[in-house]
Coordinates of N, CA and C in Angstrom, one line a residue:
M1 N -1.9 29.5 89.1 CA -3.8 29.2 89.7 C -4.0 30.7 88.6
I2 N -4.9 30.6 88.5 CA -6.1 31.4 87.5 C -6.7 32.3 87.5
V3 N -6.7 33.6 88.1 CA -7.8 34.4 89.3 C -8.4 34.8 88.1
A4 N -9.8 34.8 88.1 CA -10.7 35.1 87.7 C -11.3 36.7 88.0
P5 N -11.8 37.7 86.7 CA -11.7 39.1 87.7 C -12.8 39.4 87.9
L6 N -13.2 40.4 88.5 CA -14.3 40.6 88.7 C -15.6 41.0 87.6
R7 N -16.7 41.0 88.5 CA -17.5 41.0 87.3 C -17.8 41.9 86.8
S8 N -17.8 42.5 87.6 CA -17.9 44.3 86.8 C -16.5 45.1 86.5
T9 N -15.6 44.1 85.6 CA -14.6 44.5 85.5 C -13.8 43.3 84.7
R10 N -13.7 43.9 83.4 CA -13.8 43.6 82.5 C -12.3 43.2 81.3
I11 N -12.0 42.2 80.9 CA -10.8 41.3 80.7 C -10.1 42.4 80.0
V12 N -10.5 43.0 78.9 CA -10.2 43.5 77.3 C -10.5 45.3 77.8
H13 N -9.7 45.9 77.1 CA -10.3 47.6 77.6 C -11.2 46.8 76.6
S14 N -11.9 49.0 76.9 CA -13.6 48.8 75.6 C -12.7 49.4 74.4
Q15 N -11.6 49.6 73.9 CA -11.1 51.0 72.9 C -10.7 49.3 72.1
F16 N -10.4 48.6 72.9 CA -9.0 47.1 72.8 C -9.4 47.3 71.0
E17 N -10.2 47.1 70.0 CA -11.0 46.5 69.1 C -10.1 47.9 67.5
Q18 N -11.0 49.1 68.9 CA -10.4 50.4 67.7 C -9.3 50.8 67.6
H19 N -8.4 50.4 68.5 CA -6.9 49.9 68.3 C -5.6 49.4 67.3
H20 N -6.1 48.2 67.4 CA -6.2 46.8 66.6 C -6.2 46.7 65.4
R21 N -7.5 47.7 64.7 CA -8.3 48.1 64.0 C -7.3 49.1 62.7
T22 N -6.7 49.8 63.0 CA -5.3 50.6 62.9 C -4.8 51.0 62.3
T23 N -4.2 49.8 62.3 CA -3.4 49.3 62.8 C -3.1 47.8 61.8
V24 N -4.1 46.8 61.8 CA -3.8 46.6 60.5 C -4.4 46.8 59.1
T25 N -5.1 47.5 59.3 CA -5.5 47.9 58.5 C -4.5 48.6 57.3
S26 N -3.3 49.5 58.0 CA -2.1 49.8 57.1 C -1.3 48.8 55.9
Q27 N -1.9 47.2 57.1 CA -0.9 46.0 56.0 C -2.4 45.7 54.9
F28 N -3.0 46.0 54.3 CA -3.8 45.2 53.4 C -3.3 46.0 52.4
S29 N -2.2 45.5 51.6 CA -1.8 46.0 50.3 C -1.8 45.6 49.1
A30 N -3.0 44.1 49.1 CA -3.2 43.8 48.0 C -4.7 44.3 47.6
T31 N -5.4 44.4 46.5 CA -6.7 44.4 46.8 C -7.6 43.0 45.9
C32 N -9.3 43.3 46.6 CA -8.9 42.0 46.0 C -11.0 41.6 44.9
Q33 N -11.8 41.0 44.8 CA -12.9 40.9 44.6 C -13.2 39.5 44.8
I34 N -15.1 39.7 45.2 CA -15.1 39.0 45.9 C -16.8 38.6 45.1
H35 N -16.7 37.1 44.8 CA -18.1 36.7 43.5 C -19.3 35.8 44.6
N36 N -20.3 36.1 45.1 CA -20.8 35.4 44.7 C -21.3 34.7 44.0
P37 N -21.4 32.7 44.2 CA -21.5 31.5 42.6 C -22.3 32.0 42.3
P38 N -23.3 32.0 41.4 CA -24.5 32.0 41.4 C -25.3 30.8 41.1
G39 N -26.7 31.5 41.5 CA -27.5 30.8 41.9 C -27.6 29.5 39.6
G40 N -29.2 28.7 40.8 CA -29.1 27.5 39.5 C -29.7 28.1 37.8
G41 N -29.2 27.7 36.5 CA -29.3 28.3 35.7 C -30.9 27.8 34.9
A42 N -30.7 28.1 34.0 CA -32.1 28.1 33.3 C -31.5 27.8 31.5
F43 N -32.2 26.2 31.5 CA -31.5 26.2 30.2 C -32.9 25.8 28.6
D44 N -31.3 26.6 28.3 CA -32.7 27.6 26.9 C -32.5 26.4 26.2
E45 N -33.3 26.2 25.1 CA -33.8 25.3 24.4 C -32.7 25.5 22.9
A46 N -32.6 26.9 22.3 CA -33.2 27.0 21.2 C -31.0 26.9 21.1
T47 N -30.0 27.3 22.3 CA -29.2 27.2 21.9 C -28.7 25.7 23.1
G48 N -29.4 24.6 23.5 CA -29.2 23.5 22.9 C -28.3 24.0 25.5
S49 N -28.3 25.0 25.8 CA -26.7 25.1 27.5 C -28.5 25.6 28.5
T50 N -27.2 25.6 29.1 CA -28.1 26.1 30.4 C -27.6 27.7 30.6
V51 N -28.2 28.5 30.9 CA -27.3 29.8 30.6 C -27.1 29.9 32.1
Y52 N -25.6 31.2 32.9 CA -26.1 30.9 34.5 C -26.5 32.1 34.8
P53 N -26.9 33.5 36.0 CA -26.8 34.5 36.3 C -24.7 35.5 35.6
D54 N -25.5 36.8 35.6 CA -23.8 36.6 36.9 C -24.0 36.4 38.0
P55 N -22.2 36.3 38.4 CA -22.4 36.5 40.4 C -22.2 37.2 40.2
E56 N -22.7 38.3 41.5 CA -23.0 38.9 42.4 C -22.0 39.7 42.5
L57 N -21.3 41.0 42.5 CA -20.9 41.5 43.0 C -20.9 41.6 44.2
V58 N -19.9 41.4 45.9 CA -20.5 41.9 46.5 C -18.8 42.3 47.7
Y59 N -18.2 42.5 47.2 CA -16.1 43.1 47.3 C -16.3 43.6 47.0
D60 N -15.1 44.9 46.4 CA -14.3 45.0 45.9 C -13.1 46.2 46.5
G61 N -12.5 45.5 47.0 CA -11.1 46.8 48.0 C -10.4 46.0 47.8
P62 N -9.9 47.0 49.1 CA -7.7 46.1 50.1 C -8.6 45.0 50.8
C63 N -7.3 44.2 50.8 CA -8.3 43.0 51.3 C -6.0 43.1 51.8
K64 N -5.2 41.3 52.7 CA -4.2 41.1 52.7 C -4.6 39.2 52.6
L65 N -3.2 39.1 51.8 CA -3.7 37.5 51.2 C -2.7 36.8 52.1
V66 N -2.7 35.8 53.0 CA -1.6 34.8 53.6 C -1.4 33.1 53.5
R67 N -0.4 32.5 53.5 CA -0.7 31.4 53.5 C -0.7 30.9 54.3
S68 N -2.1 29.8 55.5 CA -1.4 29.3 55.8 C -0.4 28.4 57.1
S69 N -0.5 28.5 58.0 CA 0.7 27.5 57.9 C 0.4 26.4 57.7
D70 N -0.8 25.4 58.8 CA -1.8 24.4 57.9 C -2.2 23.9 57.1
P71 N -1.7 23.0 55.8 CA -2.3 22.2 55.4 C -3.8 22.7 55.5
A72 N -4.7 22.7 54.7 CA -5.8 21.6 55.3 C -6.2 20.4 54.6
G73 N -6.2 20.1 53.9 CA -6.3 18.2 53.8 C -5.4 18.4 52.4
T74 N -5.9 16.5 52.0 CA -5.3 16.2 50.7 C -5.8 15.9 50.1
R75 N -5.8 16.0 48.9 CA -7.3 14.6 48.2 C -7.0 14.4 47.1
V76 N -7.8 13.0 46.8 CA -7.1 11.9 45.7 C -7.2 12.3 43.7
V77 N -6.4 12.6 42.7 CA -6.6 14.1 42.1 C -6.7 12.7 40.7
G78 N -7.3 11.5 40.3 CA -6.7 11.0 39.4 C -5.8 9.7 40.7
D79 N -4.2 9.7 40.3 CA -4.0 8.6 41.2 C -3.1 9.1 41.4
R80 N -3.6 10.6 42.2 CA -2.2 11.3 42.6 C -2.8 12.2 44.7
T81 N -2.0 11.1 44.8 CA -3.0 12.6 46.1 C -2.2 14.2 47.0
V82 N -3.1 15.0 46.8 CA -2.5 15.7 46.1 C -2.8 16.8 47.6
T83 N -2.2 17.4 48.6 CA -1.9 18.6 49.1 C -2.4 19.8 49.4
I84 N -3.7 20.7 49.9 CA -4.2 21.6 49.3 C -4.4 23.0 50.3
A85 N -3.4 23.9 50.1 CA -3.3 24.7 51.3 C -3.8 26.0 51.1
E86 N -3.5 25.8 52.2 CA -5.5 27.5 53.1 C -4.1 28.6 53.2
Y87 N -5.3 29.9 52.4 CA -5.1 30.7 52.7 C -6.1 31.2 53.6
V88 N -5.6 33.0 54.3 CA -6.0 33.6 55.1 C -6.9 34.6 54.4
L89 N -7.5 35.0 53.9 CA -8.9 36.9 52.6 C -8.3 37.8 54.4
S90 N -8.1 38.1 55.1 CA -8.0 39.3 55.3 C -8.6 40.6 54.8
L91 N -10.1 41.0 55.3 CA -10.5 42.6 54.8 C -10.6 43.4 55.7
P92 N -11.8 44.4 56.0 CA -10.9 45.0 56.5 C -12.5 45.4 57.7
K93 N -12.8 45.7 58.4 CA -13.8 45.5 59.3 C -14.8 45.8 58.4
D94 N -15.2 46.5 58.7 CA -15.9 47.5 58.0 C -17.1 45.6 57.4
A95 N -16.3 45.1 56.2 CA -16.9 44.4 55.5 C -17.3 41.9 56.8
D96 N -17.4 42.0 58.2 CA -18.3 42.1 59.1 C -19.6 41.8 58.3
S97 N -20.3 43.2 57.8 CA -22.3 42.3 57.3 C -22.4 42.4 56.3
L98 N -20.8 41.7 54.9 CA -20.9 41.6 53.7 C -20.9 40.3 54.0
A99 N -22.4 39.3 53.6 CA -22.6 37.9 53.7 C -21.5 37.7 52.3
I100 N -20.8 36.5 52.9 CA -19.5 35.7 52.2 C -19.7 34.3 51.8
P101 N -20.4 33.8 51.4 CA -20.5 32.3 51.5 C -19.6 31.1 51.9
V102 N -19.8 30.2 52.1 CA -18.5 29.4 51.4 C -18.9 28.6 49.7
N103 N -17.5 29.2 49.1 CA -18.0 28.5 47.8 C -18.0 29.8 47.2
A104 N -17.7 30.8 47.4 CA -17.7 32.0 46.7 C -16.2 32.6 45.9
V105 N -16.1 32.9 44.8 CA -15.2 33.2 44.7 C -13.7 34.6 44.4
V106 N -13.1 34.7 45.5 CA -12.3 36.0 45.1 C -10.9 35.8 44.2
T107 N -11.2 37.2 43.6 CA -10.8 37.2 42.0 C -9.0 38.1 42.6
M108 N -7.4 38.0 42.8 CA -7.1 39.2 43.3 C -6.3 40.3 42.1
T109 N -7.0 41.1 42.9 CA -7.1 42.0 41.5 C -5.8 43.0 41.2
G110 N -5.0 44.1 42.7 CA -3.5 43.8 43.1 C -2.5 43.6 44.1
S111 N -1.1 43.6 44.1 CA -0.7 43.5 44.5 C 1.0 43.8 44.1
P112 N 1.1 45.3 44.8 CA 2.8 45.8 44.3 C 3.3 45.3 44.7
Q113 N 3.8 44.7 45.7 CA 4.4 43.7 46.5 C 4.6 41.8 45.3
N114 N 4.0 41.4 45.4 CA 3.6 40.2 44.3 C 4.2 40.5 42.9
A115 N 3.3 41.5 42.1 CA 2.3 41.0 40.9 C 2.1 39.0 40.0
D116 N 2.3 38.1 40.8 CA 2.4 36.6 40.9 C 0.6 36.8 41.1
L117 N 0.1 38.0 42.6 CA -0.9 37.2 42.8 C -2.3 37.6 41.7
V118 N -1.4 38.4 41.0 CA -2.8 39.9 40.6 C -3.2 38.3 39.1
G119 N -4.6 37.8 40.0 CA -5.2 37.3 38.4 C -5.2 35.4 39.6
Q120 N -4.7 35.5 40.8 CA -5.0 34.9 41.4 C -5.7 34.4 41.6
V121 N -7.3 33.0 41.4 CA -8.3 32.7 41.7 C -8.3 32.1 42.9
L122 N -9.8 31.9 44.3 CA -9.8 31.2 45.3 C -10.7 31.3 45.4
T123 N -11.1 29.7 46.3 CA -12.5 29.4 46.8 C -13.0 28.9 48.6
V124 N -14.0 30.4 48.9 CA -14.4 30.9 50.5 C -14.7 29.0 50.8
T125 N -13.5 29.1 51.9 CA -14.0 27.2 52.5 C -14.9 27.4 53.4
N126 N -14.3 28.8 54.6 CA -14.3 28.9 56.0 C -15.0 30.7 56.5
P127 N -15.7 31.4 56.2 CA -16.4 32.5 56.5 C -16.1 32.2 58.3
R128 N -14.9 33.5 59.3 CA -15.0 32.8 59.9 C -15.7 33.9 60.7
F129 N -16.3 33.8 61.8 CA -16.7 34.9 62.8 C -15.8 34.8 64.0
G130 N -16.0 36.3 65.4 CA -16.1 36.2 65.6 C -16.2 37.0 66.8
S131 N -16.5 36.8 68.0 CA -16.8 38.5 68.4 C -15.7 39.3 68.9
I132 N -14.5 39.1 69.2 CA -13.5 40.6 68.2 C -13.0 40.7 67.7
T133 N -13.2 41.1 66.7 CA -12.9 41.4 65.4 C -12.1 43.3 65.5
W134 N -11.0 42.9 64.9 CA -10.1 44.1 63.6 C -9.7 43.5 62.9
Q135 N -10.8 42.8 62.0 CA -10.9 42.5 60.0 C -11.7 41.5 60.7
R136 N -11.7 41.4 58.9 CA -12.8 39.7 58.2 C -11.7 39.0 58.4
D137 N -11.6 37.8 58.7 CA -10.8 36.5 58.4 C -11.6 35.6 57.6
I138 N -11.5 35.3 56.0 CA -12.2 34.4 56.1 C -10.6 33.0 55.0
V139 N -11.6 32.3 55.4 CA -10.7 31.3 54.4 C -10.6 31.0 53.4
C140 N -9.5 30.5 52.5 CA -10.1 30.0 51.3 C -8.6 28.9 51.2
E141 N -8.7 28.2 49.3 CA -8.5 27.4 49.1 C -8.2 28.4 48.2
L142 N -6.8 27.8 47.4 CA -6.5 27.9 45.8 C -7.2 27.6 44.7
Q143 N -7.4 28.2 44.2 CA -8.4 27.0 42.5 C -7.5 26.6 42.2
P144 N -7.3 25.4 41.6 CA -6.2 25.1 40.0 C -6.8 25.5 38.5
P145 N -5.3 26.2 38.6 CA -5.3 26.2 36.8 C -6.6 25.6 35.4
P146 N -7.3 25.4 34.9 CA -7.7 25.0 34.4 C -6.7 24.6 33.6
T147 N -7.5 23.3 33.0 CA -6.2 21.7 32.3 C -6.9 21.7 31.6
A148 N -6.5 21.1 30.1 CA -6.6 21.4 29.1 C -5.7 19.9 28.2
R149 N -6.6 19.1 27.4 CA -5.8 18.3 27.8 C -5.3 17.7 26.5

């Protein structure tokens, strides 16, 4: 049997978020930059190409990147089915006020524990929101490296 609390009581302590925020902040051992994708470009008749504005820098600072245990799904690429891995990028609570849309680009800029992480590029697929948070979690997919033939 589940017993509901009285209407005048809180289930979660009022300092719950603040308490956990301090602990979580100490886990941000990597750094990253997040850019919003550029808007529509303008065709340059002189060069015969479309010129796009520079992407807008939204965030530059500490973060934590963890691979999700659940695969994001599969995609058909050419004649193969490829499993797409999801990653959860965590930012400090202060990043809640930032507008980070789907398709924003995350570039990992530093990681003392994993040098291979530096330079990896991810795409935001789900900027999560919540009413009780002590960090900002954003679901991303690793961008495949460009291929040349």
